[in-house]
CSV table of N, CA and C in Angstrom, one decimal:
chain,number,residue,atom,x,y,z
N,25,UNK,N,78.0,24.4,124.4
N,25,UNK,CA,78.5,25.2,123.3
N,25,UNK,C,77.9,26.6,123.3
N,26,UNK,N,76.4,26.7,123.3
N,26,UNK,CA,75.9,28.0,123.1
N,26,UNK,C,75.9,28.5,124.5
N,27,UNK,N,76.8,27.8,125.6
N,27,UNK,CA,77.1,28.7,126.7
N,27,UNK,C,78.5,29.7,126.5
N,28,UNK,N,79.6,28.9,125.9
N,28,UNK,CA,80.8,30.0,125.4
N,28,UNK,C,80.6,31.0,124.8
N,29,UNK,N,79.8,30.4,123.8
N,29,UNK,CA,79.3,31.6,122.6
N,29,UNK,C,78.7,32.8,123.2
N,30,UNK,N,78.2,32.5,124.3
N,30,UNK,CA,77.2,34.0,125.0
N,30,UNK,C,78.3,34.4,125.7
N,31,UNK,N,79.4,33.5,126.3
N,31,UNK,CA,80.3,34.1,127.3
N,31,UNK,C,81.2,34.7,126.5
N,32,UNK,N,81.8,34.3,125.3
N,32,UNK,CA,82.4,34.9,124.2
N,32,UNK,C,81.5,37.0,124.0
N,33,UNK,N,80.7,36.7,122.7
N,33,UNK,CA,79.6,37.2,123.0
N,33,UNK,C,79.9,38.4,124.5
N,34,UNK,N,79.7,38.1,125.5
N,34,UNK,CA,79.4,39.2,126.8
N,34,UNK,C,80.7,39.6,127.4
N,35,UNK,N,81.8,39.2,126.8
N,35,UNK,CA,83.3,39.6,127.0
N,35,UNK,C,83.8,40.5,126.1
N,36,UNK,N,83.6,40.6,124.7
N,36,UNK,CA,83.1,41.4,123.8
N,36,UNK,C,82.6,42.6,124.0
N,37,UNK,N,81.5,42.8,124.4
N,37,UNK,CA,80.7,43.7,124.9
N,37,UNK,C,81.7,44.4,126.0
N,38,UNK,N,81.9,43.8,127.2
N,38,UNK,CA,82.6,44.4,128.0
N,38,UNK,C,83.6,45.1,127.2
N,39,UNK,N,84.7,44.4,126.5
N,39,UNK,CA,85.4,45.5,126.3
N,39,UNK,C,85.6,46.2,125.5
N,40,UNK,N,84.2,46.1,124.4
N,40,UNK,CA,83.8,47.6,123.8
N,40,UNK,C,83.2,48.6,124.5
N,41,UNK,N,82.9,48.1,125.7
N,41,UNK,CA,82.3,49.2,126.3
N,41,UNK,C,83.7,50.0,127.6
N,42,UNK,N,84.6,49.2,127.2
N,42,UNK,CA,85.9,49.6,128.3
N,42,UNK,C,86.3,50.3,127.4
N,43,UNK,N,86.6,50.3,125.7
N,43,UNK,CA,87.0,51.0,124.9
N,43,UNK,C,86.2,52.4,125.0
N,44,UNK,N,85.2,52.2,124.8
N,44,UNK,CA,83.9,53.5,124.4
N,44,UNK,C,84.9,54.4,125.6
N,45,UNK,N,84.5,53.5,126.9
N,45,UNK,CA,85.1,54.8,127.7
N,45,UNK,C,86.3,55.3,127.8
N,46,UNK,N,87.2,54.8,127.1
N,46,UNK,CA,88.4,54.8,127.6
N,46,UNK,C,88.8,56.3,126.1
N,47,UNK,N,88.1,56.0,125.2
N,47,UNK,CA,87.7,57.0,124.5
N,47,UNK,C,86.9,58.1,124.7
N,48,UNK,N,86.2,58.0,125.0
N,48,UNK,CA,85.5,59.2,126.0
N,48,UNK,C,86.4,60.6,126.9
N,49,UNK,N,87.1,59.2,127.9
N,49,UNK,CA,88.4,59.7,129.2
N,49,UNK,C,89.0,60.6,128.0
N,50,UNK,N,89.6,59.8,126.9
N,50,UNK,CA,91.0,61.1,125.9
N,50,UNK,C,89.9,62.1,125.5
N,51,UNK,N,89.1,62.4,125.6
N,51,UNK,CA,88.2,63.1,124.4
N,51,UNK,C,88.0,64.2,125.7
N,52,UNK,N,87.6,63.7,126.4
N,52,UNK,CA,87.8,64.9,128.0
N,52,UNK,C,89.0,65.4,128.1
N,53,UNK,N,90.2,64.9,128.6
N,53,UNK,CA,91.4,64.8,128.7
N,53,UNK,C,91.9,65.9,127.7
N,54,UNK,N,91.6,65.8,125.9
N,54,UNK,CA,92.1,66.6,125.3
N,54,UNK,C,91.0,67.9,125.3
N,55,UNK,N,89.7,68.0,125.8
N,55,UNK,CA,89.1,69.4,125.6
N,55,UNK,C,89.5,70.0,126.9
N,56,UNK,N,89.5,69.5,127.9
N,56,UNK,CA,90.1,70.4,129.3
N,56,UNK,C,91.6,70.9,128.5
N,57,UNK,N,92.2,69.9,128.3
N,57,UNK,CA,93.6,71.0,127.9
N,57,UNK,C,93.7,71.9,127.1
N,58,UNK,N,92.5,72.3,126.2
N,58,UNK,CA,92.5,72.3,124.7
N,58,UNK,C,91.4,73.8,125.4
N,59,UNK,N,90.9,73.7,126.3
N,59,UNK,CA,90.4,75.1,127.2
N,59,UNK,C,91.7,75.8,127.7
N,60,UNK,N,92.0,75.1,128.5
N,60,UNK,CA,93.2,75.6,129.6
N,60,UNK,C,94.4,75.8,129.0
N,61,UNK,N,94.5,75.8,127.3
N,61,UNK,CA,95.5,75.9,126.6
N,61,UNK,C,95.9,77.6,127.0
N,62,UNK,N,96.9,78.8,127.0
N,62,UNK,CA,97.0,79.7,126.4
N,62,UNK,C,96.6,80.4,125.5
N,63,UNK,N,95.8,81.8,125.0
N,63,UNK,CA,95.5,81.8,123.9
N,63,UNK,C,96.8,82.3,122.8
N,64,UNK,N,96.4,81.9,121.7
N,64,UNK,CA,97.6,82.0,120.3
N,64,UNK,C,98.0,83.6,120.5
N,65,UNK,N,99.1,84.5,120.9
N,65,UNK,CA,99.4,85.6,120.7
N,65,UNK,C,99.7,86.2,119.2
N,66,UNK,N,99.1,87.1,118.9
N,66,UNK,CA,99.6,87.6,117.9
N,66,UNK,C,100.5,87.9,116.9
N,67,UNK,N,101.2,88.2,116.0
N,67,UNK,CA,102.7,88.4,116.1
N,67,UNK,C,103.0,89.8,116.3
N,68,UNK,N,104.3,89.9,117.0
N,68,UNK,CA,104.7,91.2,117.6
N,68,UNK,C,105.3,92.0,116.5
N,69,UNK,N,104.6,93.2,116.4
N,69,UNK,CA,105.4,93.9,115.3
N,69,UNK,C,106.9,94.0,115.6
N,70,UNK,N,107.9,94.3,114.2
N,70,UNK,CA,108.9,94.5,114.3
N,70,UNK,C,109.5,96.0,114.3
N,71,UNK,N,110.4,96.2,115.5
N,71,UNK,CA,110.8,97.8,115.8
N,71,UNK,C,111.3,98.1,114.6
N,72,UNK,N,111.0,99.4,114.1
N,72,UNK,CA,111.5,99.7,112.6
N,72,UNK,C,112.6,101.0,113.4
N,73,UNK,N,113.8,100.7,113.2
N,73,UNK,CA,114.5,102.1,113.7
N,73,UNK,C,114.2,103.1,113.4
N,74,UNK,N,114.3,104.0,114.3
N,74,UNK,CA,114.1,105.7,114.4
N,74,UNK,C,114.9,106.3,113.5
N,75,UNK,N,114.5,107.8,112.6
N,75,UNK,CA,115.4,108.1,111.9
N,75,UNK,C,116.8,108.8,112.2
N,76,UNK,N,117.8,109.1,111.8
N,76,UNK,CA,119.0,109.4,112.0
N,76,UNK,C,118.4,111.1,112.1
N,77,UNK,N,119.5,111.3,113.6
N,77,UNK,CA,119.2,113.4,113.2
N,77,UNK,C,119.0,113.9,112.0
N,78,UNK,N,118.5,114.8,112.4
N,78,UNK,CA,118.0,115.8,111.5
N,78,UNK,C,118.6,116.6,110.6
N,79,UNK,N,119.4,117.0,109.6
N,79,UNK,CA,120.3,117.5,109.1
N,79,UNK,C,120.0,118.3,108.2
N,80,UNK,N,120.5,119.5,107.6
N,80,UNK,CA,120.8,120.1,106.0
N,80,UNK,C,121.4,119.4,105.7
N,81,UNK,N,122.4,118.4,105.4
N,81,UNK,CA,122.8,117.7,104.5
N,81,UNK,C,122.3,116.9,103.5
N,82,UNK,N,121.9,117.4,101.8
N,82,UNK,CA,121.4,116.7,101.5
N,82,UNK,C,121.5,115.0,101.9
N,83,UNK,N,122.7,114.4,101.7
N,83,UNK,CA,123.0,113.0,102.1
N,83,UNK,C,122.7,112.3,103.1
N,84,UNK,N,121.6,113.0,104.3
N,84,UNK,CA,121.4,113.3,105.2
N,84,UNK,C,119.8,112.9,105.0
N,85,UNK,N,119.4,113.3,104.5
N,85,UNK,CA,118.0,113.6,104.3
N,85,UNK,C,117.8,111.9,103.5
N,86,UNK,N,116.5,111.1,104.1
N,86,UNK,CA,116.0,110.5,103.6
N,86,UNK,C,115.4,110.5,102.3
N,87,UNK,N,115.8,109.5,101.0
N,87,UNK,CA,114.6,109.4,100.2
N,87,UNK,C,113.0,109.7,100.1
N,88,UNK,N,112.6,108.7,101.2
N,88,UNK,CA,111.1,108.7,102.1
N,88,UNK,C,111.7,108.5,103.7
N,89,UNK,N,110.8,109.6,104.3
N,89,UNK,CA,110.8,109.2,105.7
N,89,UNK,C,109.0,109.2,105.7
N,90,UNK,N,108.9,108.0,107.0
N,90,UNK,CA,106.8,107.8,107.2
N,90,UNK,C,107.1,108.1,108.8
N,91,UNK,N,106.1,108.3,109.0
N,91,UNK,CA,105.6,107.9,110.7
N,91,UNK,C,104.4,108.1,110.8
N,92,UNK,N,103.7,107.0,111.7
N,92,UNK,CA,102.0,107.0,112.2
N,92,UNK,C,102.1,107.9,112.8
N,93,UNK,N,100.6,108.4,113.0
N,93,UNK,CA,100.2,109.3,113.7
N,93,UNK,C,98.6,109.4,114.1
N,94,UNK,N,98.2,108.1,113.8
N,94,UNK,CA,97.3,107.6,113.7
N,94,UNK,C,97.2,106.8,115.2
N,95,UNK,N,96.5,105.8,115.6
N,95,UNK,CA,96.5,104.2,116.6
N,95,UNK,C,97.0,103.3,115.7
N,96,UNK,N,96.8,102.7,114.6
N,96,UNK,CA,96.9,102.5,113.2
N,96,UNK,C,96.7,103.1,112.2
N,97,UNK,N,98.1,102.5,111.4
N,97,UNK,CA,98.3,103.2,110.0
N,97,UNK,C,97.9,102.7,108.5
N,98,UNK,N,97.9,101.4,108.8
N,98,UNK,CA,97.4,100.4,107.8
N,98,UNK,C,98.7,100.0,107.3
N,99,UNK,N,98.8,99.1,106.4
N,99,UNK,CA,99.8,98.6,105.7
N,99,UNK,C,100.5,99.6,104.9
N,100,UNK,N,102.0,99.8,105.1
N,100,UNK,CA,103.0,100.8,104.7
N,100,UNK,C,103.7,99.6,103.6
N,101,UNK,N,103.8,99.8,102.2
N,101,UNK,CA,104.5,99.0,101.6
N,101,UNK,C,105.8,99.5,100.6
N,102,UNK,N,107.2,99.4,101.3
N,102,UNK,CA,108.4,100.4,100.2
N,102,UNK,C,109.1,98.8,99.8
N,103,UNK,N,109.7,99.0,98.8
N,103,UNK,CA,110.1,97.9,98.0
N,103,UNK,C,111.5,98.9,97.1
N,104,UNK,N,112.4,98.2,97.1
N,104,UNK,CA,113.4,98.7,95.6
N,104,UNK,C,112.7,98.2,94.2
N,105,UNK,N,112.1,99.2,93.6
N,105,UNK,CA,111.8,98.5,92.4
N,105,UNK,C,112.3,97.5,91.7
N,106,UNK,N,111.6,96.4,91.0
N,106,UNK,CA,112.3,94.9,90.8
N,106,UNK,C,113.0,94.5,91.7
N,107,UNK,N,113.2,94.8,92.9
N,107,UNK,CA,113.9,93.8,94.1
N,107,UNK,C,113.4,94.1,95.6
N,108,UNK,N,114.4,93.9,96.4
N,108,UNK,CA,114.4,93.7,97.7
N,108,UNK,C,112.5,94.7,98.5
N,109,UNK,N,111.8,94.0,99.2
N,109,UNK,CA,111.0,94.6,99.9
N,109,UNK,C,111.7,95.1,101.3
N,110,UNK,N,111.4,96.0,101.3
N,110,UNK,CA,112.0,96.6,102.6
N,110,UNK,C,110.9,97.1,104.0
N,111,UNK,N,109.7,97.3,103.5
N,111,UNK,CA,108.6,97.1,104.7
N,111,UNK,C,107.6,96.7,103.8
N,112,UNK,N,107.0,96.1,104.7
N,112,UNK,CA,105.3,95.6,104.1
N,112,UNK,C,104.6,94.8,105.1
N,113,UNK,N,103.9,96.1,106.2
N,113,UNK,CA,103.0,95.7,107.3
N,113,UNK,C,102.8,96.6,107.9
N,114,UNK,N,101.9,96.5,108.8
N,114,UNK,CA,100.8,97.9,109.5
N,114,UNK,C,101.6,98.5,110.3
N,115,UNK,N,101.6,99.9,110.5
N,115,UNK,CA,102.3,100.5,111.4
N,115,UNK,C,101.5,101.3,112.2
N,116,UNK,N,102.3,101.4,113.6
N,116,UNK,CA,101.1,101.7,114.7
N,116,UNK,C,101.9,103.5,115.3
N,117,UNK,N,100.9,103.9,116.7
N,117,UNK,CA,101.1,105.6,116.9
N,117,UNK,C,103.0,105.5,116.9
N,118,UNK,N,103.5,106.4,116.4
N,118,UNK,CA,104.7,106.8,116.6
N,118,UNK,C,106.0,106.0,116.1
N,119,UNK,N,105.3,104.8,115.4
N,119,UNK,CA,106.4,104.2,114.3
N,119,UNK,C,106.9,105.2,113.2
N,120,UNK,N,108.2,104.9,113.1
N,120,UNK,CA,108.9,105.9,111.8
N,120,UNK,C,109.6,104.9,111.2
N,121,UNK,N,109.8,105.1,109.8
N,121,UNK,CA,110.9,104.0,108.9
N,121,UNK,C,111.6,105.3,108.3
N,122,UNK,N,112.5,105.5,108.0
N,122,UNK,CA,113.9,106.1,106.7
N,122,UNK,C,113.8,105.3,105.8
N,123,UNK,N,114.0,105.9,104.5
N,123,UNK,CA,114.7,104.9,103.7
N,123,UNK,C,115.9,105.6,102.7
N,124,UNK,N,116.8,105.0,102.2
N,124,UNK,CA,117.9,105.8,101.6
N,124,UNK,C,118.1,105.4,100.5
N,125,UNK,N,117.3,104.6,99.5
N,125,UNK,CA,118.1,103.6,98.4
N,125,UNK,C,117.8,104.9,97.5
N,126,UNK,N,117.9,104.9,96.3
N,126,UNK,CA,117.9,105.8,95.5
N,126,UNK,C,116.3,105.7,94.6
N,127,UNK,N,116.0,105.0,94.6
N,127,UNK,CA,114.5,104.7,93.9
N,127,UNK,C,113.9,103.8,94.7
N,128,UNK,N,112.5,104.6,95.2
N,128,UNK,CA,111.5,103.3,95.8
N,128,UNK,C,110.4,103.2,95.4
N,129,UNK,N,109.6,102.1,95.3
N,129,UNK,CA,107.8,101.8,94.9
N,129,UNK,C,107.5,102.5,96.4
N,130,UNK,N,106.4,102.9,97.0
N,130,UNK,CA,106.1,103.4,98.4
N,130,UNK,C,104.1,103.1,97.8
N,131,UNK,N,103.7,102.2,98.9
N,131,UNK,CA,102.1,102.1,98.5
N,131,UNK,C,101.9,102.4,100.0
N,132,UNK,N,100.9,103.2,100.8
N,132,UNK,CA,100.3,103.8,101.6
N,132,UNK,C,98.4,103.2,101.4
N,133,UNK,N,98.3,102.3,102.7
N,133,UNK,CA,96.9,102.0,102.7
N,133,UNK,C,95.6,102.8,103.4
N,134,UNK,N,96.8,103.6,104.2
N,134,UNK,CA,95.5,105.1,104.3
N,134,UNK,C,96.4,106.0,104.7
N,135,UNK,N,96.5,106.6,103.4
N,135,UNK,CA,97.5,108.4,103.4
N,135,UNK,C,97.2,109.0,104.4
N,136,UNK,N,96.0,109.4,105.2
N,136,UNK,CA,95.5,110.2,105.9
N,136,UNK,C,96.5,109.8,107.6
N,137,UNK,N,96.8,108.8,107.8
N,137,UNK,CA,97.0,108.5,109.1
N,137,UNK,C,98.5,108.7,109.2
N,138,UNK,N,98.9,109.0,108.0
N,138,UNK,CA,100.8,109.4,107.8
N,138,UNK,C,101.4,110.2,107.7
N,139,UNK,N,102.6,110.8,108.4
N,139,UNK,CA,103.1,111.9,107.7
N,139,UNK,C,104.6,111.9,106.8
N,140,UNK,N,104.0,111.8,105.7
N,140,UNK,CA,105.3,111.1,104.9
N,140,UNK,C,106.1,112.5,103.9
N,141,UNK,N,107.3,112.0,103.6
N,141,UNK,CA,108.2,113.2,103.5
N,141,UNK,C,109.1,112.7,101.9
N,142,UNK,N,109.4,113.0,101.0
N,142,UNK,CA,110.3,112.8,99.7
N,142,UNK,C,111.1,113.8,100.1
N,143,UNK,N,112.2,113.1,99.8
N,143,UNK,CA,113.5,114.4,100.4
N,143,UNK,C,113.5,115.2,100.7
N,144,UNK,N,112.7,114.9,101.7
N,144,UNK,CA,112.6,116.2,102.9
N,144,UNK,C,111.5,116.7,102.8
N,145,UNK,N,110.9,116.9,102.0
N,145,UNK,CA,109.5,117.6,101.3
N,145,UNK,C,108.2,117.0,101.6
N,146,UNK,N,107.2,117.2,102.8
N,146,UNK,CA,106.2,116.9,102.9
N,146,UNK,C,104.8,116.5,102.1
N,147,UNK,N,105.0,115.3,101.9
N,147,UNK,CA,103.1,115.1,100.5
N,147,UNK,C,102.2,115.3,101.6
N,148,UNK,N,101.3,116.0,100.7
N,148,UNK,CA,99.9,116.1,101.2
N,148,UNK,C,99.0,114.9,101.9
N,149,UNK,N,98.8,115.3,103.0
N,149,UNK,CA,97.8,113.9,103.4
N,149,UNK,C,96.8,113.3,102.7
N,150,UNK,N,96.6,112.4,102.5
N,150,UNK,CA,95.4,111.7,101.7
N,150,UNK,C,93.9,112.0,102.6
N,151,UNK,N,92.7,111.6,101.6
N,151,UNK,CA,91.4,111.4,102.7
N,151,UNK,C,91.7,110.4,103.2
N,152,UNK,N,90.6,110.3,104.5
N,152,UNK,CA,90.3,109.0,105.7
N,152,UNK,C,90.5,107.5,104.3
N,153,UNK,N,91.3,106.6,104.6
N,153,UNK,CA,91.1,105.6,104.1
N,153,UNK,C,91.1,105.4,102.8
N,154,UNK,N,92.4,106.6,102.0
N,154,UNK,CA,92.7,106.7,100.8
N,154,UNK,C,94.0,105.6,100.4
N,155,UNK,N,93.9,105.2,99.1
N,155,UNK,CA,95.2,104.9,99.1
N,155,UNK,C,96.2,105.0,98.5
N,156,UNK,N,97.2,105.2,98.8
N,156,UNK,CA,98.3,106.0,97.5
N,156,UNK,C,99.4,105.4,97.1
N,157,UNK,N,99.8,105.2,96.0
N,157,UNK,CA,101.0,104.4,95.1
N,157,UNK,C,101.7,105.5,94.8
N,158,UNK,N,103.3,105.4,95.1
N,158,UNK,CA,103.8,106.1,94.3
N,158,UNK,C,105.4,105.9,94.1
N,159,UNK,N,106.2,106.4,93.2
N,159,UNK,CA,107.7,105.8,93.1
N,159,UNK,C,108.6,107.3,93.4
N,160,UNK,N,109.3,107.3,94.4
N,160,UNK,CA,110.7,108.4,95.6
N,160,UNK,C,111.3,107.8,94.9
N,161,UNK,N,112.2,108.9,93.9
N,161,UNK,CA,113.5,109.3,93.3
N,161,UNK,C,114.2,110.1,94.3
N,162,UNK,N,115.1,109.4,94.7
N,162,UNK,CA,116.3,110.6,95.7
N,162,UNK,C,117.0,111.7,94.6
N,163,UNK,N,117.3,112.9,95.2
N,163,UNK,CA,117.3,113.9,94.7
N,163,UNK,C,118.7,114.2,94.5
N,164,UNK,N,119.4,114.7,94.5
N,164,UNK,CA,121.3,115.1,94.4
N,164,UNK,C,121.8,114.4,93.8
């Protein structure tokens, strides 16, 4: 009897130790993949259309027009007050947005890197890393 028991006993062993490795094998298995994975890309900014020609027409002229002029601009944020957001994210060299609604919220995370326009009318750049709130009333 205390011969099964040890044979019991040493069969056991065996295949917790076929388990240990067999755990081991996945634990390899998933860090080689888990190297050799891809790295996670970014997300790709979204193309903001270019603005429409250039016109004297008042109807013509944007509420706010922005464009970088910067590498980065920081976070550009225009919204319809009480509704719809219409940008809110970093804009890079040579991005431009229009906007046409008739009132907008416009927050700028560094004035300095933009050249932003109220119907037609150039604001003053901000300092390096200023930031500026403000609400474009369309004009006519």
């Amino acid at each position: 009897m205390g011969r099964h028991r040890s044979g019991r006993i040493g069969v056991a062993r065996v295949a917790l130790a076929v388990l240990g490795c067999l755990v081991v094998a996945a634990l390899v298995v998933l860090g080689v993949r888990a190297l050799n994975a891809p790295e996670p890309r970014p997300p790709q900014p979204r193309p903001v259309p270019a603005p429409s020609t250039v016109t004297t027409s008042p109807a013509a002229t944007p509420t706010v027009y922005i464009e970088c002029r910067a590498d980065r601009c920081g976070t550009v944020f225009v919204r319809v007050p009480g509704g719809d957001v219409l940008l809110d994210r970093e804009l890079l060299r040579g991005e431009q947005a229009s906007f046409t609604e008739p009132k907008l919220d416009v927050v700028l995370a560094d004035a300095s890197a933009l050249r932003v326009e109220v119907n037609g009318v150039p604001r003053p750049p901000g300092e390096p890393g200023e930031r500026q709130a403000f609400i474009a009333e369309r004009k006519g």
